[in-house]
Short mmCIF file of C-alpha atoms and ligand atoms in Angstrom, two decimals:
data_model
loop_
_atom_site.label_atom_id
_atom_site.label_comp_id
_atom_site.label_asym_id
_atom_site.label_seq_id
_atom_site.Cartn_x
_atom_site.Cartn_y
_atom_site.Cartn_z
CA MET A 1 -15.08 21.88 42.28
CA LYS A 2 -12.22 21.55 39.88
CA VAL A 3 -13.49 20.77 36.06
CA PRO A 4 -10.94 18.21 34.45
CA PRO A 5 -9.75 19.95 31.46
CA LEU A 6 -10.39 17.73 29.25
CA LEU A 7 -13.77 18.62 29.88
CA LEU A 8 -13.42 21.89 29.79
CA PHE A 9 -12.06 21.56 25.83
CA ILE A 10 -15.02 18.11 25.14
CA PHE A 11 -17.08 21.23 26.01
CA PHE A 12 -15.07 23.62 24.10
CA PHE A 13 -15.02 21.11 20.99
CA LEU A 14 -19.08 21.41 21.06
CA SER A 15 -20.46 24.12 21.65
CA THR A 16 -17.75 25.47 19.00
CA ALA A 17 -18.28 22.65 15.87
CA THR A 18 -21.60 22.87 16.53
CA GLY A 19 -22.53 26.28 16.90
CA SER A 20 -25.54 25.68 18.88
CA ASN A 21 -24.12 27.14 22.06
CA THR A 22 -23.41 30.95 20.96
CA THR A 23 -24.97 33.11 19.05
CA LEU A 24 -23.92 35.88 16.92
CA ASP A 25 -22.75 39.35 19.30
CA PRO A 26 -26.51 41.42 19.97
CA LYS A 27 -24.56 44.48 18.41
CA GLN A 28 -23.59 43.56 15.27
CA LEU A 29 -27.44 41.15 14.91
CA ARG A 30 -28.72 44.82 14.92
CA ALA A 31 -26.31 45.67 12.74
CA LEU A 32 -27.79 42.89 10.09
CA GLN A 33 -31.24 44.02 11.12
CA SER A 34 -30.53 47.77 9.42
CA LEU A 35 -29.50 46.55 6.50
CA ASP A 36 -32.68 44.49 6.02
CA ILE A 37 -30.99 40.71 7.03
CA PRO A 38 -33.49 38.46 8.46
CA THR A 39 -32.48 37.56 11.42
CA SER A 40 -35.45 35.81 12.79
CA LYS A 41 -32.60 33.04 13.22
CA ASP A 42 -29.62 32.45 14.02
CA PRO A 43 -28.03 33.98 10.83
CA CYS A 44 -24.76 32.14 11.68
CA THR A 45 -26.42 28.72 11.08
CA HIS A 46 -28.44 30.48 8.04
CA THR A 47 -25.90 32.23 6.50
CA ASN A 48 -27.32 32.38 2.67
CA THR A 49 -30.41 34.87 1.45
CA SER A 50 -30.98 35.66 -1.50
CA THR A 51 -29.52 39.27 -0.79
CA SER A 52 -26.64 38.30 1.55
CA SER A 53 -24.10 35.50 2.80
CA LEU A 54 -22.49 35.80 5.25
CA LEU A 55 -19.57 33.59 7.32
CA CYS A 56 -19.24 33.72 11.20
CA ASP A 57 -16.08 32.90 13.86
CA SER A 58 -16.45 30.48 16.87
CA SER A 59 -16.19 32.24 19.26
CA SER A 60 -17.78 32.45 22.77
CA PRO A 61 -20.03 33.73 24.22
CA PHE A 62 -20.86 35.17 21.14
CA ARG A 63 -19.87 34.34 17.84
CA HIS A 64 -18.86 37.79 15.12
CA LEU A 65 -19.15 38.54 11.39
CA LEU A 66 -16.31 37.44 9.35
CA SER A 67 -17.41 38.38 5.59
CA LEU A 68 -20.77 40.24 4.97
CA SER A 69 -21.89 39.89 1.32
CA LEU A 70 -24.57 41.83 -0.20
CA SER A 71 -26.15 42.06 -3.32
CA ASN A 72 -29.60 43.41 -4.86
CA CYS A 73 -29.92 45.82 -1.93
CA SER A 74 -32.98 47.87 -2.22
CA SER A 75 -32.58 51.61 -3.01
CA ASP A 76 -33.33 52.42 0.57
CA LEU A 77 -31.18 51.08 2.08
CA SER A 78 -28.07 52.87 3.94
CA LEU A 79 -25.41 52.62 5.96
CA SER A 80 -25.10 53.90 9.15
CA PHE A 81 -22.36 54.89 11.31
CA THR A 82 -23.30 52.56 13.89
CA ALA A 83 -24.06 49.43 12.16
CA LEU A 84 -20.31 49.47 10.44
CA LYS A 85 -18.53 50.12 13.63
CA SER A 86 -20.17 47.16 15.11
CA LEU A 87 -19.01 45.28 12.09
CA ALA A 88 -15.37 45.77 12.80
CA SER A 89 -14.79 41.86 12.72
CA LEU A 90 -14.99 41.57 8.89
CA GLN A 91 -12.51 40.58 6.64
CA SER A 92 -14.48 40.50 3.57
CA LEU A 93 -17.42 42.71 2.90
CA HIS A 94 -18.80 42.88 -0.65
CA PHE A 95 -21.04 45.10 -2.40
CA LEU A 96 -23.08 43.46 -5.57
CA SER A 97 -25.65 45.65 -7.20
CA CYS A 98 -26.24 48.02 -3.90
CA PRO A 99 -27.24 50.88 -5.48
CA LEU A 100 -25.95 52.51 -1.96
CA LEU A 101 -24.62 56.24 -1.14
CA PRO A 102 -21.61 56.22 -0.60
CA PRO A 103 -20.51 56.16 3.25
CA PRO A 104 -19.86 59.71 5.05
CA ARG A 105 -17.66 57.49 7.29
CA PHE A 106 -15.83 54.05 7.72
CA PRO A 107 -15.24 53.73 11.12
CA SER A 108 -11.31 52.77 11.42
CA ASP A 109 -11.50 50.05 12.97
CA LEU A 110 -13.20 48.20 9.93
CA SER A 111 -11.29 49.51 7.65
CA LEU A 112 -8.18 47.97 8.96
CA SER A 113 -9.76 44.45 9.62
CA LEU A 114 -11.06 43.79 6.58
CA LEU A 115 -8.71 42.12 4.21
CA SER A 116 -10.50 41.47 0.99
CA PHE A 117 -13.01 43.97 -0.21
CA SER A 118 -15.47 44.23 -3.45
CA ALA A 119 -18.16 46.69 -4.68
CA VAL A 120 -19.72 45.66 -8.08
CA ARG A 121 -22.62 48.26 -9.50
CA SER A 122 -22.63 49.58 -6.61
CA PHE A 123 -22.50 52.81 -4.23
CA ARG A 124 -22.31 56.27 -6.60
CA HIS A 125 -19.08 56.69 -6.84
CA LEU A 126 -16.25 56.08 -4.30
CA SER A 127 -13.50 57.74 -4.34
CA GLY A 128 -9.18 56.76 -3.88
CA VAL A 129 -8.94 58.60 -0.50
CA PHE A 130 -11.29 56.33 0.62
CA LEU A 131 -10.52 52.95 -0.53
CA SER A 132 -6.60 54.09 0.73
CA ARG A 133 -7.94 53.30 4.33
CA PHE A 134 -7.97 49.96 3.66
CA VAL A 135 -4.13 49.23 4.43
CA ASN A 136 -4.43 45.58 4.88
CA LEU A 137 -6.17 44.30 2.40
CA THR A 138 -5.09 41.14 -0.29
CA ASP A 139 -7.82 41.34 -2.70
CA LEU A 140 -9.40 45.11 -4.14
CA THR A 141 -12.24 44.86 -6.72
CA VAL A 142 -14.08 47.75 -7.12
CA SER A 143 -15.79 47.09 -10.72
CA TYR A 144 -19.16 49.52 -12.82
CA VAL A 145 -18.87 52.19 -10.46
CA PRO A 146 -16.29 55.21 -10.98
CA VAL A 147 -13.87 55.96 -8.41
CA ASN A 148 -12.20 59.62 -8.62
CA THR A 149 -8.96 59.64 -7.99
CA SER A 150 -5.57 61.92 -9.08
CA GLY A 151 -4.60 58.27 -9.31
CA LEU A 152 -3.94 54.88 -8.38
CA PHE A 153 -1.06 55.57 -6.23
CA VAL A 154 -2.94 57.42 -4.28
CA ILE A 155 -5.42 54.21 -3.60
CA LEU A 156 -2.18 51.55 -3.77
CA GLY A 157 0.36 53.70 -1.74
CA ASN A 158 -0.13 51.73 1.87
CA MET A 159 -1.73 48.93 0.65
CA HIS A 160 1.08 46.44 1.27
CA LYS A 161 -0.54 43.40 1.01
CA LEU A 162 -2.56 43.61 -2.10
CA THR A 163 -2.53 39.98 -4.23
CA SER A 164 -5.53 40.83 -6.34
CA LEU A 165 -5.98 43.80 -7.75
CA THR A 166 -8.89 44.82 -9.98
CA ILE A 167 -10.63 48.40 -10.81
CA SER A 168 -12.34 48.23 -14.50
CA HIS A 169 -15.03 49.64 -15.95
CA ALA A 170 -14.43 52.58 -13.22
CA SER A 171 -12.92 55.89 -14.67
CA LEU A 172 -10.10 55.60 -13.22
CA SER A 173 -7.71 57.87 -14.30
CA GLY A 174 -3.95 59.06 -14.20
CA PHE A 175 -0.54 56.78 -14.38
CA ILE A 176 0.30 53.24 -13.37
CA PRO A 177 2.40 53.69 -10.52
CA LYS A 178 5.42 53.02 -11.01
CA HIS A 179 5.45 50.40 -7.99
CA LEU A 180 3.70 48.39 -7.44
CA HIS A 181 3.78 45.56 -4.80
CA LEU A 182 5.64 42.54 -5.16
CA ASN A 183 3.45 39.76 -4.56
CA LEU A 184 0.64 40.36 -6.62
CA THR A 185 -0.89 37.82 -8.98
CA HIS A 186 -3.10 40.03 -10.91
CA ILE A 187 -4.13 42.94 -11.95
CA ASP A 188 -7.05 44.24 -13.73
CA LEU A 189 -7.25 47.63 -14.69
CA SER A 190 -9.59 47.47 -17.93
CA ASP A 191 -12.03 49.98 -19.10
CA ASN A 192 -11.06 53.51 -17.29
CA LYS A 193 -8.63 56.18 -18.74
CA LEU A 194 -5.26 55.71 -18.00
CA ARG A 195 -2.26 56.83 -19.90
CA GLY A 196 1.03 57.13 -20.19
CA ARG A 197 3.39 53.58 -20.52
CA ILE A 198 3.72 50.80 -19.09
CA PRO A 199 6.79 51.06 -16.37
CA THR A 200 9.48 48.98 -16.72
CA SER A 201 9.14 48.36 -13.19
CA LEU A 202 5.95 46.15 -13.74
CA THR A 203 8.40 43.65 -15.66
CA VAL A 204 9.65 42.58 -12.03
CA LEU A 205 6.16 40.91 -10.37
CA ASP A 206 6.87 37.13 -10.96
CA ASP A 207 4.77 36.09 -9.51
CA LEU A 208 2.20 38.04 -11.68
CA GLN A 209 -0.52 35.81 -13.20
CA PHE A 210 -3.00 38.11 -15.01
CA LEU A 211 -2.62 40.94 -16.27
CA ASN A 212 -5.54 42.83 -17.69
CA LEU A 213 -4.86 46.76 -19.26
CA SER A 214 -7.62 46.94 -22.40
CA HIS A 215 -9.51 49.76 -23.41
CA ASN A 216 -7.37 52.35 -22.21
CA ALA A 217 -5.22 55.33 -23.00
CA LEU A 218 -2.31 53.33 -22.90
CA SER A 219 0.92 54.11 -24.44
CA GLY A 220 4.56 53.21 -25.93
CA GLU A 221 6.71 49.81 -25.88
CA ILE A 222 5.83 46.85 -24.49
CA PRO A 223 9.02 46.89 -22.38
CA SER A 224 12.36 44.71 -23.96
CA GLN A 225 11.81 42.84 -19.66
CA PHE A 226 8.00 41.52 -20.27
CA GLY A 227 9.25 37.63 -19.87
CA ASP A 228 10.36 38.95 -16.36
CA LEU A 229 6.77 38.08 -16.44
CA ILE A 230 7.18 34.80 -15.32
CA SER A 231 4.12 33.25 -13.56
CA LEU A 232 1.80 35.46 -16.41
CA THR A 233 -0.90 32.85 -18.04
CA ASN A 234 -3.40 35.53 -18.92
CA LEU A 235 -2.61 39.24 -21.19
CA SER A 236 -4.65 41.46 -22.74
CA LEU A 237 -3.23 45.47 -23.96
CA ALA A 238 -6.26 44.87 -26.28
CA SER A 239 -7.95 48.86 -27.23
CA ASN A 240 -5.49 50.89 -26.16
CA SER A 241 -2.85 52.83 -28.10
CA PHE A 242 0.62 50.64 -28.07
CA SER A 243 3.63 50.41 -31.08
CA GLY A 244 6.30 49.37 -31.61
CA SER A 245 7.42 45.54 -32.13
CA VAL A 246 6.17 42.06 -29.69
CA PRO A 247 9.64 41.95 -27.14
CA ASP A 248 11.41 38.54 -27.80
CA SER A 249 11.58 38.09 -24.62
CA ILE A 250 7.87 37.47 -24.07
CA SER A 251 8.57 33.81 -25.48
CA ALA A 252 10.81 33.25 -22.45
CA ILE A 253 7.03 32.99 -20.35
CA PRO A 254 6.15 29.54 -20.11
CA GLY A 255 3.04 29.07 -19.24
CA LEU A 256 0.59 32.28 -21.23
CA VAL A 257 -2.13 30.62 -22.17
CA HIS A 258 -3.98 33.98 -23.41
CA VAL A 259 -2.86 37.06 -25.25
CA ASP A 260 -4.89 39.34 -26.66
CA LEU A 261 -2.68 42.49 -28.36
CA SER A 262 -5.79 43.61 -30.79
CA GLY A 263 -6.22 47.22 -31.61
CA ASN A 264 -3.15 48.57 -31.16
CA GLN A 265 -0.57 49.99 -33.05
CA PHE A 266 1.93 47.29 -32.92
CA ASN A 267 3.82 46.57 -35.89
CA GLY A 268 7.24 44.44 -37.43
CA THR A 269 6.36 41.18 -38.11
CA VAL A 270 3.73 38.44 -36.32
CA PRO A 271 7.04 37.25 -33.66
CA LYS A 272 7.13 33.23 -34.76
CA PHE A 273 8.12 31.77 -30.99
CA PHE A 274 4.91 32.08 -30.42
CA THR A 275 3.94 28.80 -31.75
CA GLU A 276 6.99 27.39 -28.97
CA VAL A 277 4.77 28.29 -26.50
CA ARG A 278 2.80 25.01 -25.71
CA SER A 279 0.05 26.41 -23.34
CA LEU A 280 -1.05 28.82 -25.13
CA LYS A 281 -4.74 29.20 -25.97
CA HIS A 282 -5.92 32.45 -27.35
CA LEU A 283 -3.90 34.16 -29.39
CA ASN A 284 -5.63 37.67 -30.52
CA LEU A 285 -3.21 39.83 -33.11
CA GLU A 286 -6.21 41.17 -34.76
CA ASN A 287 -6.36 44.86 -35.39
CA ASN A 288 -2.67 46.24 -35.81
CA GLU A 289 -0.42 47.42 -38.04
CA PHE A 290 1.66 44.01 -38.95
CA HIS A 291 3.34 43.42 -41.48
CA GLY A 292 5.32 39.99 -44.18
CA VAL A 293 4.55 37.03 -43.78
CA LEU A 294 2.01 35.24 -40.84
CA PRO A 295 4.53 32.45 -39.79
CA PHE A 296 2.37 30.39 -38.54
CA ASN A 297 1.29 26.54 -40.44
CA ALA A 298 -2.65 25.77 -39.96
CA SER A 299 -1.25 22.80 -37.32
CA PHE A 300 -0.88 25.16 -35.11
CA ILE A 301 -3.55 27.47 -35.71
CA ARG A 302 -5.89 24.02 -35.05
CA ARG A 303 -5.02 24.35 -32.28
CA LEU A 304 -5.25 27.08 -31.06
CA ALA A 305 -9.09 27.97 -29.32
CA VAL A 306 -9.12 31.33 -30.81
CA PHE A 307 -7.01 32.63 -33.30
CA LYS A 308 -7.25 35.87 -34.84
CA VAL A 309 -5.55 38.33 -37.40
CA GLY A 310 -7.66 39.94 -39.69
CA GLY A 311 -7.32 43.73 -40.03
CA ASN A 312 -3.40 44.10 -41.08
CA GLY A 313 -3.61 46.02 -43.83
CA ASN A 314 0.31 44.61 -45.05
CA LEU A 315 0.22 41.18 -43.27
CA CYS A 316 -0.17 38.45 -45.72
CA TYR A 317 -0.42 34.85 -45.16
CA ASN A 318 1.48 32.23 -47.57
CA HIS A 319 -1.19 30.04 -49.97
CA SER A 320 1.09 27.21 -50.10
CA VAL A 321 1.30 26.74 -46.49
CA LEU A 322 -2.17 27.99 -45.54
CA SER A 323 -5.81 27.82 -47.32
CA SER A 324 -7.99 30.37 -47.67
CA LYS A 325 -10.16 28.27 -45.86
CA LEU A 326 -9.45 29.62 -42.78
CA LYS A 327 -10.77 32.86 -43.65
CA LEU A 328 -7.42 34.57 -41.71
CA GLY A 329 -9.07 38.18 -42.69
CA ILE A 330 -5.99 39.25 -43.66
CA ALA A 331 -4.81 38.33 -48.02
CA PRO A 332 -2.23 35.46 -49.53
CA CYS A 333 0.60 36.80 -50.41
CA ASP A 334 2.73 38.09 -53.45
CA LYS A 335 6.10 35.79 -54.24
CA HIS A 336 8.23 38.34 -52.06
CA GLY A 337 5.87 38.50 -48.79
CA PHE A 338 3.86 41.35 -49.41
CA PRO A 339 0.06 41.07 -49.77
CA LEU A 340 -1.91 40.12 -53.41
CA SER A 341 -4.56 42.55 -54.10
CA PRO A 342 -5.81 43.91 -50.75
CA PRO A 343 -10.01 42.70 -50.20
CA PRO A 344 -11.76 44.30 -53.38
CA ALA A 345 -13.43 46.97 -52.46
CA LYS A 346 -15.79 48.18 -54.86
CA GLU A 347 -14.51 46.94 -58.06
CA SER A 348 -16.16 44.35 -59.85
CA GLY A 349 -16.55 41.46 -62.51
CA ASP A 350 -12.34 40.83 -61.62
CA ASP A 351 -11.99 37.15 -60.22
CA SER A 352 -10.55 37.94 -56.88
CA GLU A 353 -14.04 39.41 -56.40
CA SER A 354 -15.33 34.84 -55.85
CA ASP A 355 -11.96 35.01 -53.30
CA ALA A 356 -14.46 38.32 -51.25
CA SER A 357 -15.18 35.54 -48.46
CA ASP A 358 -11.88 35.12 -48.05
CA TYR A 359 -11.22 38.72 -46.12
CA ASP A 360 -14.30 39.09 -44.23
CA ASP A 361 -14.21 39.85 -40.14
CA SER A 362 -16.91 36.39 -39.71
CA GLU A 363 -15.46 35.56 -36.26
CA ASP A 364 -17.48 31.61 -37.05
CA ASP A 365 -16.65 30.74 -40.82
CA SER A 366 -18.22 27.20 -40.01
CA SER A 367 -22.03 29.36 -39.64
CA SER A 368 -21.32 31.47 -41.94
CA ARG A 369 -20.80 28.59 -44.37
CA LYS A 370 -24.14 26.86 -42.37
CA GLU A 371 -26.16 30.02 -43.46
CA GLU A 372 -24.97 29.56 -47.35
CA HIS A 373 -25.87 25.72 -46.84
CA HIS A 374 -29.08 27.08 -45.92
CA HIS A 375 -29.92 29.81 -48.98
CA GLY A 376 -29.43 26.69 -51.32
CA PRO A 377 -32.32 23.95 -50.49
CA ASN A 378 -34.83 27.94 -49.00
CA LYS A 379 -34.22 28.46 -53.29
CA VAL A 380 -34.86 25.77 -54.35
CA VAL A 381 -37.93 24.92 -52.31
CA LEU A 382 -39.90 28.24 -53.06
CA GLY A 383 -38.73 27.18 -57.60
CA VAL A 384 -40.54 23.93 -56.56
CA ALA A 385 -43.14 25.85 -54.49
CA ILE A 386 -44.02 28.39 -57.45
CA GLY A 387 -43.77 25.34 -60.18
CA LEU A 388 -46.24 23.31 -58.10
CA SER A 389 -48.86 25.85 -57.92
CA SER A 390 -48.53 27.16 -61.30
CA ILE A 391 -49.12 23.98 -62.51
CA VAL A 392 -52.19 23.73 -59.94
CA PHE A 393 -53.54 27.16 -61.38
CA LEU A 394 -53.27 25.44 -64.55
CA ILE A 395 -55.14 22.79 -63.96
CA VAL A 396 -58.16 24.08 -62.12
CA PHE A 397 -58.12 26.69 -64.96
CA LEU A 398 -58.65 23.86 -67.80
CA VAL A 399 -61.16 22.01 -65.57
CA LEU A 400 -63.60 25.44 -64.94
CA LEU A 401 -63.15 26.19 -68.62
CA SER A 402 -64.03 22.86 -69.66
CA LYS A 403 -67.10 22.77 -67.38
CA TRP A 404 -67.67 26.23 -68.77
CA CYS A 405 -67.13 26.05 -72.21
CA GLY A 406 -68.70 22.29 -71.87
C1 NAG B 1 -29.86 40.55 -8.80
O1 NAG B 1 -31.19 40.28 -9.15
C2 NAG B 1 -30.59 40.14 -10.69
C3 NAG B 1 -31.72 41.03 -11.89
O2 NAG B 1 -32.69 40.87 -11.06
C4 NAG B 1 -30.63 38.42 -11.23
O3 NAG B 1 -30.00 38.24 -12.29
C5 NAG B 1 -29.79 37.71 -10.10
O4 NAG B 1 -29.65 36.69 -10.13
C6 NAG B 1 -29.97 38.61 -8.54
N1 NAG B 1 -28.74 38.30 -8.16
C7 NAG B 1 -28.58 37.90 -6.16
C8 NAG B 1 -27.40 36.86 -5.69
O5 NAG B 1 -29.95 37.19 -6.06
C1 NAG B 2 -3.41 46.28 9.76
O1 NAG B 2 -2.62 47.44 9.39
C2 NAG B 2 -2.73 48.04 10.58
C3 NAG B 2 -1.81 49.35 10.74
O2 NAG B 2 -1.12 48.24 9.78
C4 NAG B 2 -2.41 47.13 12.04
O3 NAG B 2 -2.15 48.14 13.06
C5 NAG B 2 -3.11 46.48 11.64
O4 NAG B 2 -3.09 45.37 13.25
C6 NAG B 2 -3.79 45.52 11.34
N1 NAG B 2 -4.60 44.85 11.24
C7 NAG B 2 -4.77 43.29 10.83
C8 NAG B 2 -5.72 42.71 11.48
O5 NAG B 2 -3.56 43.14 10.45
C1 NAG B 3 -13.45 64.21 -8.19
O1 NAG B 3 -14.61 64.87 -8.75
C2 NAG B 3 -14.72 65.87 -8.76
C3 NAG B 3 -16.00 66.24 -9.64
O2 NAG B 3 -15.75 65.41 -10.13
C4 NAG B 3 -13.43 67.48 -9.00
O3 NAG B 3 -13.62 68.60 -9.15
C5 NAG B 3 -12.35 66.30 -8.63
O4 NAG B 3 -11.44 67.34 -9.00
C6 NAG B 3 -12.48 64.91 -8.40
N1 NAG B 3 -11.48 64.92 -7.44
C7 NAG B 3 -9.96 64.22 -7.74
C8 NAG B 3 -9.31 63.80 -6.09
O5 NAG B 3 -9.54 63.44 -8.60
C1 NAG B 4 5.00 37.66 -0.05
O1 NAG B 4 5.02 36.81 -0.32
C2 NAG B 4 5.69 35.85 0.24
C3 NAG B 4 5.48 34.61 0.24
O2 NAG B 4 4.14 33.79 -0.81
C4 NAG B 4 5.43 36.10 1.87
O3 NAG B 4 7.51 35.14 2.13
C5 NAG B 4 6.21 37.49 1.83
O4 NAG B 4 5.99 37.86 3.38
C6 NAG B 4 5.12 38.52 1.26
N1 NAG B 4 6.08 40.28 1.13
C7 NAG B 4 5.56 40.64 1.60
C8 NAG B 4 5.72 42.07 1.12
O5 NAG B 4 4.28 40.61 1.85
C1 NAG B 5 -10.41 42.18 -20.35
O1 NAG B 5 -10.70 43.69 -19.86
C2 NAG B 5 -11.61 43.21 -20.73
C3 NAG B 5 -12.60 44.57 -20.43
O2 NAG B 5 -13.36 43.92 -18.27
C4 NAG B 5 -12.69 41.62 -20.47
O3 NAG B 5 -13.47 41.78 -21.83
C5 NAG B 5 -11.74 41.49 -21.33
O4 NAG B 5 -12.10 39.36 -21.43
C6 NAG B 5 -10.58 40.83 -20.20
N1 NAG B 5 -9.37 39.76 -20.72
C7 NAG B 5 -9.19 38.59 -20.21
C8 NAG B 5 -7.84 38.71 -20.96
O5 NAG B 5 -9.54 39.00 -19.33
C1 NAG B 6 6.67 50.97 -35.36
O1 NAG B 6 6.70 51.40 -34.47
C2 NAG B 6 7.19 52.20 -33.61
C3 NAG B 6 7.57 53.36 -32.81
O2 NAG B 6 6.06 53.45 -33.00
C4 NAG B 6 8.94 53.23 -34.95
O3 NAG B 6 9.42 53.64 -34.06
C5 NAG B 6 8.89 52.62 -35.90
O4 NAG B 6 9.56 53.23 -37.46
C6 NAG B 6 8.29 50.98 -36.78
N1 NAG B 6 8.45 50.88 -37.26
C7 NAG B 6 7.80 49.73 -38.51
C8 NAG B 6 8.64 49.13 -39.98
O5 NAG B 6 6.21 50.61 -39.00
C1 NAG B 7 -7.63 32.43 -19.22
O1 NAG B 7 -7.49 32.09 -20.25
C2 NAG B 7 -8.15 31.13 -20.47
C3 NAG B 7 -8.07 30.46 -21.98
O2 NAG B 7 -8.59 31.64 -22.53
C4 NAG B 7 -9.09 31.17 -19.34
O3 NAG B 7 -9.44 29.83 -20.29
C5 NAG B 7 -9.55 31.44 -19.17
O4 NAG B 7 -10.40 32.09 -18.08
C6 NAG B 7 -8.51 32.89 -17.72
N1 NAG B 7 -8.22 33.33 -17.27
C7 NAG B 7 -8.89 33.91 -16.26
C8 NAG B 7 -8.14 34.16 -14.84
O5 NAG B 7 -9.45 34.93 -16.70
C1 NAG B 8 3.91 24.00 -37.82
O1 NAG B 8 4.74 24.73 -37.27
C2 NAG B 8 4.85 23.86 -35.78
C3 NAG B 8 6.00 25.39 -35.25
O2 NAG B 8 6.58 26.33 -36.25
C4 NAG B 8 6.28 22.84 -36.34
O3 NAG B 8 6.63 22.56 -35.63
C5 NAG B 8 5.77 21.75 -37.14
O4 NAG B 8 6.43 20.54 -37.42
C6 NAG B 8 4.75 22.63 -38.33
N1 NAG B 8 3.40 21.15 -38.62
C7 NAG B 8 3.86 21.14 -40.13
C8 NAG B 8 2.54 20.00 -40.64
O5 NAG B 8 3.89 21.75 -40.91
C1 NAG B 9 5.77 29.77 -49.26
O1 NAG B 9 5.98 28.46 -48.72
C2 NAG B 9 6.10 28.37 -49.90
C3 NAG B 9 6.92 26.24 -48.89
O2 NAG B 9 6.51 26.54 -48.02
C4 NAG B 9 8.50 28.23 -49.94
O3 NAG B 9 9.45 28.00 -50.91
C5 NAG B 9 7.88 30.38 -50.80
O4 NAG B 9 8.96 30.77 -50.62
C6 NAG B 9 7.11 30.73 -48.70
N1 NAG B 9 6.66 32.35 -50.15
C7 NAG B 9 6.86 33.07 -49.34
C8 NAG B 9 6.21 34.89 -49.76
O5 NAG B 9 7.48 33.16 -48.30
#
């Protein structure tokens, strides 16, 4: 008997759409059991537990795992080669807070099938060679896991499809490779031990939206072609040893939202072009070596959610343009554009002492002002309380005295 194709299609559609006629591949079921994932119910339909979440395809007769995330694993959990071998259908594999031993061997089928891999606060450490085998990855995230390698190029050398790269808080050493994959949109290499300069070749990454190189030992100047990164929205170069001036080409980046250059040795004047970047919300220039008159007015500064510029000893603000109430953490300028007396250090009695609050580093001046308001009433209340209690004491004393005498 011949089954009409339409009927076959409907059957196929029903069985895949409901998933009721297919269950997970028994080998994969055993692998999940070895990972302490409860399998009493069909894991493809009960996909979330407190420590795992997964996604299955809809193939028949058996479904296969596409994605597996493990979190908060027990410390005695281990990854066996057999279990991993049966999981070669996975496209994403994520570990969050899983203090596993680094897998001695990763089956190559699985290494090649993965498109997304992340390890956050998991494994004791990972090697660059281990990570480099995931050649088909589009997303790689390693964070709070020490990565032992002679350089990032070892890891990225064969990953030709990578679009999102995060290796942060990982003690990663070496240099930023000269050749990065052109389709990268996200690079977070923050809090590592990277050295050297930003390679000029990095500026050819047209699609790069996010670049965080903060908390490394990078140095040198920002390449003058930096403005070629036309898709950039979030940039942090904070806490490195960068120097020189901020290149004008940055003004050509239309969508900048977040710029953090704090904690470097950038010098020269603060570029006025930041006022023309309409999308800007967060600008942190503090703890650098900028000098001269701050070229911003109050309406620009108020437009920003975050603006920090303190810790630039030779930078000052024009007090006929900006009020000291903004508490910028820099001195007002004299008429030549140099900072008036630096923040009062030890001498007292000087008139400028009353301006001391202009120089403090308080991040939230409204809260510190509120606090001042609290001090006032508190002192008044205390004074009234002392006054009242002494009057009461006096009355009691007088009453007692009169009784005693009378
Ligand atoms: C993992 O454990 C931490 C602390 O015990 C908890 O805050 C967090 O919500 C847990 N995460 C998951 C996904 O269960
Ligand atoms: C992954 O890459 C390898 C070699 O580069 C290739 O042969 C294989 O087809 C790719 N696998 C997938 C699932 O894309
Ligand atoms: C990995 O770490 C060990 C010791 O911590 C070191 O001897 C070795 O050279 C490192 N390997 C690489 C490739 O950096
Ligand atoms: C980069 O992405 C574009 C489309 O976004 C795609 O056509 C191109 O093949 C990708 N390049 C590589 C080398 O993967
Ligand atoms: C960059 O990374 C640091 C450290 O990981 C983090 O504190 C900061 O918020 C990040 N900056 C941006 C712009 O994402
Ligand atoms: C700014 O820094 C660069 C690089 O360190 C240096 O060559 C230059 O002399 C500095 N300029 C000023 C005005 O300090
Ligand atoms: C980019 O910066 C903005 C403003 O600070 C922030 O709200 C947003 O979350 C950041 N984007 C990413 C991907 O970190
Ligand atoms: C503040 O500066 C911006 C940019 O330089 C300018 O467009 C705007 O008119 C100024 N606003 C005031 C109130 O001066
Ligand atoms: C401060 O601003 C006023 C008014 O815009 C201007 O006349 C003066 O030259 C400025 N002073 C400095 C030091 O730039």
